[in-house]
mmCIF file of C-alpha atoms in Angstrom:
data_model
loop_
_atom_site.group_PDB
_atom_site.id
_atom_site.type_symbol
_atom_site.label_atom_id
_atom_site.label_comp_id
_atom_site.label_asym_id
_atom_site.label_seq_id
_atom_site.Cartn_x
_atom_site.Cartn_y
_atom_site.Cartn_z
ATOM 1 C CA MET A 1 -0.133 -0.163 0.150
ATOM 2 C CA TYR A 2 1.232 3.389 -1.014
ATOM 3 C CA GLU A 3 -0.301 5.644 1.822
ATOM 4 C CA LYS A 4 2.692 7.774 2.744
ATOM 5 C CA ILE A 5 3.467 9.856 -0.171
ATOM 6 C CA ALA A 6 6.457 12.261 -0.588
ATOM 7 C CA PHE A 7 5.839 14.912 -3.153
ATOM 8 C CA VAL A 8 8.944 16.627 -4.778
ATOM 9 C CA ALA A 9 8.842 19.116 -7.705
ATOM 10 C CA SER A 10 11.039 21.198 -9.580
ATOM 11 C CA ARG A 11 11.245 24.706 -9.334
ATOM 12 C CA SER A 12 8.800 25.505 -12.257
ATOM 13 C CA GLU A 13 5.791 27.435 -11.134
ATOM 14 C CA ILE A 14 3.543 24.741 -12.498
ATOM 15 C CA ALA A 15 5.149 22.005 -10.774
ATOM 16 C CA GLN A 16 5.160 24.006 -7.665
ATOM 17 C CA LYS A 17 1.376 24.669 -7.782
ATOM 18 C CA ALA A 18 0.769 21.263 -8.357
ATOM 19 C CA MET A 19 2.703 19.972 -5.267
ATOM 20 C CA GLU A 20 0.669 22.237 -3.045
ATOM 21 C CA ARG A 21 -2.753 20.819 -4.403
ATOM 22 C CA LEU A 22 -1.353 17.485 -4.162
ATOM 23 C CA CYS A 23 -0.168 18.052 -0.565
ATOM 24 C CA LEU A 24 -3.382 19.162 0.392
ATOM 25 C CA ARG A 25 -5.054 16.280 -1.229
ATOM 26 C CA TYR A 26 -3.302 13.130 -0.357
ATOM 27 C CA GLY A 27 -0.764 14.665 2.480
ATOM 28 C CA GLN A 28 2.867 15.139 2.823
ATOM 29 C CA THR A 29 5.662 12.852 4.213
ATOM 30 C CA ASP A 30 9.247 13.067 4.376
ATOM 31 C CA PRO A 31 11.110 10.941 1.842
ATOM 32 C CA ASP A 32 13.062 9.098 4.420
ATOM 33 C CA GLY A 33 9.429 7.664 5.838
ATOM 34 C CA ALA A 34 7.637 7.489 2.568
ATOM 35 C CA ASP A 35 5.933 4.555 0.649
ATOM 36 C CA VAL A 36 6.500 6.158 -2.594
ATOM 37 C CA ILE A 37 7.985 9.379 -3.939
ATOM 38 C CA VAL A 38 6.294 11.454 -6.666
ATOM 39 C CA ALA A 39 8.206 13.517 -8.725
ATOM 40 C CA LEU A 40 6.728 16.489 -10.417
ATOM 41 C CA GLY A 41 8.735 17.979 -13.366
ATOM 42 C CA GLY A 42 10.384 16.618 -16.561
ATOM 43 C CA ASP A 43 12.887 14.271 -17.201
ATOM 44 C CA GLY A 44 15.461 16.435 -15.695
ATOM 45 C CA HIS A 45 13.964 16.581 -12.375
ATOM 46 C CA MET A 46 13.209 12.845 -12.652
ATOM 47 C CA LEU A 47 16.923 12.323 -12.941
ATOM 48 C CA HIS A 48 17.697 14.428 -9.930
ATOM 49 C CA THR A 49 15.100 12.732 -7.826
ATOM 50 C CA LEU A 50 16.273 9.236 -8.757
ATOM 51 C CA HIS A 51 19.843 10.191 -7.728
ATOM 52 C CA ALA A 52 19.083 12.064 -4.523
ATOM 53 C CA THR A 53 16.906 9.125 -3.029
ATOM 54 C CA GLU A 54 18.705 6.116 -4.496
ATOM 55 C CA ALA A 55 19.730 5.229 -1.077
ATOM 56 C CA LEU A 56 16.106 5.205 0.056
ATOM 57 C CA PRO A 57 13.495 2.192 -0.346
ATOM 58 C CA ALA A 58 10.577 3.979 -1.725
ATOM 59 C CA PRO A 59 10.093 3.552 -5.467
ATOM 60 C CA VAL A 60 9.719 6.953 -7.626
ATOM 61 C CA TYR A 61 6.474 7.703 -9.634
ATOM 62 C CA GLY A 62 6.896 10.697 -11.916
ATOM 63 C CA MET A 63 4.218 13.105 -13.273
ATOM 64 C CA ASN A 64 4.905 15.347 -16.215
ATOM 65 C CA CYS A 65 4.680 19.075 -15.284
ATOM 66 C CA GLY A 66 7.700 19.749 -17.628
ATOM 67 C CA THR A 67 8.290 19.943 -21.460
ATOM 68 C CA ILE A 68 10.053 16.401 -21.821
ATOM 69 C CA GLY A 69 8.751 13.654 -20.105
ATOM 70 C CA PHE A 70 9.965 10.220 -21.335
ATOM 71 C CA LEU A 71 10.330 9.143 -17.825
ATOM 72 C CA MET A 72 7.282 10.509 -16.529
ATOM 73 C CA ASN A 73 3.583 9.570 -16.264
ATOM 74 C CA GLU A 74 0.649 12.016 -17.368
ATOM 75 C CA PHE A 75 -0.202 14.485 -14.824
ATOM 76 C CA GLN A 76 -3.445 13.885 -13.248
ATOM 77 C CA GLU A 77 -4.557 14.862 -9.564
ATOM 78 C CA ASP A 78 -7.404 12.556 -9.294
ATOM 79 C CA ASN A 79 -7.043 8.816 -8.457
ATOM 80 C CA LEU A 80 -3.390 8.983 -7.572
ATOM 81 C CA ILE A 81 -3.565 6.103 -4.975
ATOM 82 C CA ASP A 82 -5.305 4.041 -7.349
ATOM 83 C CA ARG A 83 -2.967 4.800 -10.212
ATOM 84 C CA LEU A 84 0.123 4.176 -7.584
ATOM 85 C CA GLU A 85 -1.373 0.419 -6.671
ATOM 86 C CA ALA A 86 -1.859 -0.435 -10.257
ATOM 87 C CA ALA A 87 1.669 0.630 -11.713
ATOM 88 C CA GLU A 88 4.252 -1.350 -13.151
ATOM 89 C CA VAL A 89 7.847 -1.064 -11.701
ATOM 90 C CA ALA A 90 11.075 -0.921 -13.948
ATOM 91 C CA ARG A 91 14.183 -1.622 -12.516
ATOM 92 C CA ILE A 92 17.296 0.340 -13.765
ATOM 93 C CA ASN A 93 21.116 0.088 -12.858
ATOM 94 C CA PRO A 94 23.052 3.183 -13.284
ATOM 95 C CA LEU A 95 26.346 3.822 -14.778
ATOM 96 C CA SER A 96 29.571 4.619 -12.664
ATOM 97 C CA MET A 97 31.984 6.973 -13.925
ATOM 98 C CA GLU A 98 35.415 7.335 -12.709
ATOM 99 C CA ALA A 99 37.189 10.400 -14.545
ATOM 100 C CA ARG A 100 40.763 11.254 -14.201
ATOM 101 C CA THR A 101 41.943 14.655 -14.826
ATOM 102 C CA THR A 102 45.188 15.678 -16.605
ATOM 103 C CA GLY A 103 46.101 17.349 -13.124
ATOM 104 C CA GLY A 104 45.816 13.712 -11.339
ATOM 105 C CA GLN A 105 42.391 14.300 -9.877
ATOM 106 C CA THR A 106 39.831 11.566 -9.435
ATOM 107 C CA PHE A 107 35.931 12.171 -9.781
ATOM 108 C CA ARG A 108 33.172 9.611 -9.287
ATOM 109 C CA ALA A 109 29.721 10.100 -10.290
ATOM 110 C CA LEU A 110 26.716 8.130 -11.194
ATOM 111 C CA ALA A 111 24.348 8.466 -14.389
ATOM 112 C CA ILE A 112 21.123 6.515 -15.274
ATOM 113 C CA ASN A 113 20.850 7.796 -18.846
ATOM 114 C CA GLU A 114 24.278 8.077 -19.951
ATOM 115 C CA VAL A 115 28.202 9.006 -19.524
ATOM 116 C CA SER A 116 29.307 11.204 -22.277
ATOM 117 C CA LEU A 117 33.028 12.594 -23.240
ATOM 118 C CA LEU A 118 32.885 15.981 -25.347
ATOM 119 C CA ARG A 119 35.446 18.207 -26.803
ATOM 120 C CA ALA A 120 35.973 21.157 -24.928
ATOM 121 C CA GLY A 121 37.631 23.099 -27.525
ATOM 122 C CA PRO A 122 37.868 24.128 -31.243
ATOM 123 C CA GLN A 123 39.436 20.805 -32.574
ATOM 124 C CA ALA A 124 37.765 17.317 -32.434
ATOM 125 C CA ALA A 125 38.805 15.085 -29.692
ATOM 126 C CA LYS A 126 40.933 12.092 -30.033
ATOM 127 C CA LEU A 127 40.091 9.119 -27.869
ATOM 128 C CA ARG A 128 41.422 5.598 -27.553
ATOM 129 C CA ILE A 129 38.843 2.882 -26.547
ATOM 130 C CA SER A 130 39.534 -0.098 -24.302
ATOM 131 C CA VAL A 131 36.735 -2.654 -23.384
ATOM 132 C CA ASP A 132 37.604 -4.917 -20.394
ATOM 133 C CA GLY A 133 41.294 -3.966 -20.474
ATOM 134 C CA ARG A 134 41.767 -4.808 -24.322
ATOM 135 C CA VAL A 135 42.419 -1.900 -26.552
ATOM 136 C CA ARG A 136 39.349 -1.999 -29.270
ATOM 137 C CA MET A 137 40.114 1.208 -31.061
ATOM 138 C CA ASP A 138 43.333 2.859 -31.103
ATOM 139 C CA GLU A 139 42.183 6.200 -32.253
ATOM 140 C CA LEU A 140 38.582 7.888 -32.624
ATOM 141 C CA VAL A 141 38.570 11.262 -34.020
ATOM 142 C CA CYS A 142 35.125 12.941 -33.029
ATOM 143 C CA ASP A 143 33.068 15.569 -31.458
ATOM 144 C CA GLY A 144 32.479 13.026 -28.451
ATOM 145 C CA ALA A 145 31.618 9.411 -27.234
ATOM 146 C CA MET A 146 29.315 8.183 -24.657
ATOM 147 C CA VAL A 147 27.994 4.840 -23.152
ATOM 148 C CA ALA A 148 24.016 4.699 -22.611
ATOM 149 C CA THR A 149 21.589 2.562 -20.713
ATOM 150 C CA PRO A 150 18.831 1.058 -22.251
ATOM 151 C CA ALA A 151 16.887 3.646 -20.286
ATOM 152 C CA GLY A 152 18.955 6.501 -21.528
ATOM 153 C CA SER A 153 19.297 4.958 -25.320
ATOM 154 C CA THR A 154 16.316 7.327 -26.224
ATOM 155 C CA ALA A 155 17.986 10.602 -25.038
ATOM 156 C CA TYR A 156 21.152 11.983 -26.186
ATOM 157 C CA ASN A 157 22.278 8.366 -27.746
ATOM 158 C CA TYR A 158 19.266 8.401 -30.030
ATOM 159 C CA SER A 159 20.022 12.193 -31.018
ATOM 160 C CA ALA A 160 23.477 10.910 -31.847
ATOM 161 C CA ASN A 161 22.136 8.120 -33.978
ATOM 162 C CA GLY A 162 22.818 5.383 -31.255
ATOM 163 C CA PRO A 163 20.242 2.396 -31.082
ATOM 164 C CA ILE A 164 17.237 2.389 -29.062
ATOM 165 C CA LEU A 165 17.818 -0.796 -26.462
ATOM 166 C CA PRO A 166 14.792 -2.578 -24.847
ATOM 167 C CA ILE A 167 14.516 -1.971 -21.160
ATOM 168 C CA GLY A 168 15.406 -5.388 -20.510
ATOM 169 C CA ALA A 169 18.674 -5.638 -22.606
ATOM 170 C CA GLU A 170 21.798 -6.667 -20.635
ATOM 171 C CA VAL A 171 23.561 -4.411 -23.125
ATOM 172 C CA LEU A 172 25.031 -1.033 -23.151
ATOM 173 C CA ALA A 173 25.392 1.294 -26.250
ATOM 174 C CA LEU A 174 28.610 2.734 -27.364
ATOM 175 C CA THR A 175 27.783 5.592 -29.587
ATOM 176 C CA ALA A 176 30.130 8.257 -31.284
ATOM 177 C CA MET A 177 29.247 11.776 -31.790
ATOM 178 C CA ALA A 178 30.209 13.096 -35.397
ATOM 179 C CA ALA A 179 32.781 10.648 -35.953
ATOM 180 C CA PHE A 180 35.476 11.815 -38.511
ATOM 181 C CA ARG A 181 37.891 8.989 -38.140
ATOM 182 C CA PRO A 182 37.104 6.039 -38.589
ATOM 183 C CA ARG A 183 34.535 7.808 -41.081
ATOM 184 C CA ARG A 184 30.914 7.614 -39.345
ATOM 185 C CA TRP A 185 31.688 5.061 -37.070
ATOM 186 C CA ARG A 186 28.142 4.384 -35.126
ATOM 187 C CA GLY A 187 29.720 2.620 -32.082
ATOM 188 C CA ALA A 188 28.982 -0.695 -30.961
ATOM 189 C CA LEU A 189 26.743 -2.894 -28.448
ATOM 190 C CA LEU A 190 28.513 -4.056 -25.724
ATOM 191 C CA PRO A 191 27.726 -6.396 -22.736
ATOM 192 C CA LYS A 192 26.083 -4.859 -19.459
ATOM 193 C CA ASN A 193 29.275 -5.923 -17.227
ATOM 194 C CA ALA A 194 31.714 -4.578 -19.722
ATOM 195 C CA SER A 195 34.210 -2.041 -18.387
ATOM 196 C CA VAL A 196 34.823 0.725 -21.007
ATOM 197 C CA ARG A 197 37.869 3.018 -20.754
ATOM 198 C CA PHE A 198 38.373 6.267 -22.929
ATOM 199 C CA ASP A 199 41.979 7.583 -23.092
ATOM 200 C CA VAL A 200 42.198 11.106 -24.292
ATOM 201 C CA LEU A 201 45.050 11.458 -26.789
ATOM 202 C CA GLU A 202 46.853 14.997 -27.394
ATOM 203 C CA HIS A 203 44.626 16.323 -24.191
ATOM 204 C CA GLU A 204 46.709 19.503 -24.032
ATOM 205 C CA LYS A 205 45.809 20.396 -27.928
ATOM 206 C CA ARG A 206 42.582 18.816 -27.833
ATOM 207 C CA PRO A 207 40.818 19.175 -24.301
ATOM 208 C CA VAL A 208 37.897 16.891 -23.285
ATOM 209 C CA MET A 209 35.125 17.069 -20.714
ATOM 210 C CA SER A 210 33.007 14.062 -19.370
ATOM 211 C CA ASP A 211 29.765 14.488 -17.998
ATOM 212 C CA ALA A 212 27.289 11.918 -15.884
ATOM 213 C CA ASP A 213 23.907 12.906 -15.932
ATOM 214 C CA GLY A 214 24.721 16.687 -15.717
ATOM 215 C CA GLN A 215 27.714 16.131 -13.444
ATOM 216 C CA SER A 216 30.811 17.313 -15.575
ATOM 217 C CA VAL A 217 34.351 17.225 -15.140
ATOM 218 C CA ARG A 218 36.584 19.152 -17.190
ATOM 219 C CA GLU A 219 40.400 18.323 -18.658
ATOM 220 C CA VAL A 220 39.955 14.940 -18.140
ATOM 221 C CA ALA A 221 42.829 12.246 -19.249
ATOM 222 C CA SER A 222 40.643 9.087 -18.983
ATOM 223 C CA VAL A 223 37.374 8.015 -18.089
ATOM 224 C CA THR A 224 36.299 4.563 -16.961
ATOM 225 C CA VAL A 225 32.522 3.630 -17.339
ATOM 226 C CA GLN A 226 30.621 0.409 -16.118
ATOM 227 C CA SER A 227 27.399 -0.709 -14.771
ATOM 228 C CA GLU A 228 26.665 -0.453 -11.020
ATOM 229 C CA PRO A 229 24.881 -3.538 -10.104
ATOM 230 C CA SER A 230 24.901 -2.472 -6.321
ATOM 231 C CA ILE A 231 22.307 0.268 -7.055
ATOM 232 C CA THR A 232 18.793 -0.437 -8.681
ATOM 233 C CA HIS A 233 16.386 2.262 -9.134
ATOM 234 C CA ARG A 234 12.553 1.437 -9.070
ATOM 235 C CA ILE A 235 10.386 3.471 -11.472
ATOM 236 C CA LEU A 236 6.609 3.251 -11.320
ATOM 237 C CA PHE A 237 4.728 3.784 -14.784
ATOM 238 C CA ASP A 238 1.122 3.516 -15.408
ATOM 239 C CA PRO A 239 -0.010 0.154 -16.932
ATOM 240 C CA GLY A 240 0.555 -0.181 -20.756
ATOM 241 C CA HIS A 241 2.848 3.143 -20.604
ATOM 242 C CA GLY A 242 6.011 1.595 -18.940
ATOM 243 C CA LEU A 243 9.615 1.859 -20.310
ATOM 244 C CA GLU A 244 9.544 -1.019 -22.334
ATOM 245 C CA GLU A 245 6.310 0.228 -24.368
ATOM 246 C CA ARG A 246 7.579 3.577 -24.619
ATOM 247 C CA LEU A 247 10.835 2.408 -26.251
ATOM 248 C CA ILE A 248 8.934 0.481 -28.811
ATOM 249 C CA GLN A 249 6.665 3.428 -29.438
ATOM 250 C CA GLU A 250 9.903 5.743 -29.847
ATOM 251 C CA GLN A 251 10.912 3.697 -32.897
ATOM 252 C CA PHE A 252 7.680 3.856 -34.666
ATOM 253 C CA THR A 253 6.884 7.713 -34.499
#
């Protein structure tokens, strides 16, 4: 039973006013003691909520009060308890990013959608790609590259012409952005447990930054990406509108 609800809203006026009405109608509980967390906003707010509550046992149910809502359900004030009880659960493991800078510092972050490397100057980046300790590409000249989860495969990955992955697929998408050499290289599909390392070549001349769901690191020398099985996000969707169905629909629109 989802009796104790914690509402969290983005800063937008629409989301804030929606939270006020919902709190009056259903009550408000602190996330630490909630049965379910209801996120009000768009996909950006949903990702923020998932990261902020990853240590809590409550699942997250999103309602779209923003512009993009691939991870969200339709906003509706009525029958919220019934919708929560009937919701389908999607379980997602995030990616872990370990980025080492040219100055020798190490930064770690988690990403639900993707970890990306992007050129941070006027010249294309040069990357060496290794998978599970074996060099698979000596030199990729590009605007950037990313590793995406199935949940994130319709986001930045898809915009870069990467594949859409079924939500239950035990694979990750390795996708290049504007690959120059090898010409038009589209990337690869890798096992979910693969460890991907990017080494930045000529980093002084061709600086590169890395990003994990909005957590950015500049002047990186190397980045290692792999799935993090110790963390599982539980996202609730209305019946018939779960991630698996949305991923299929996205390919026919």
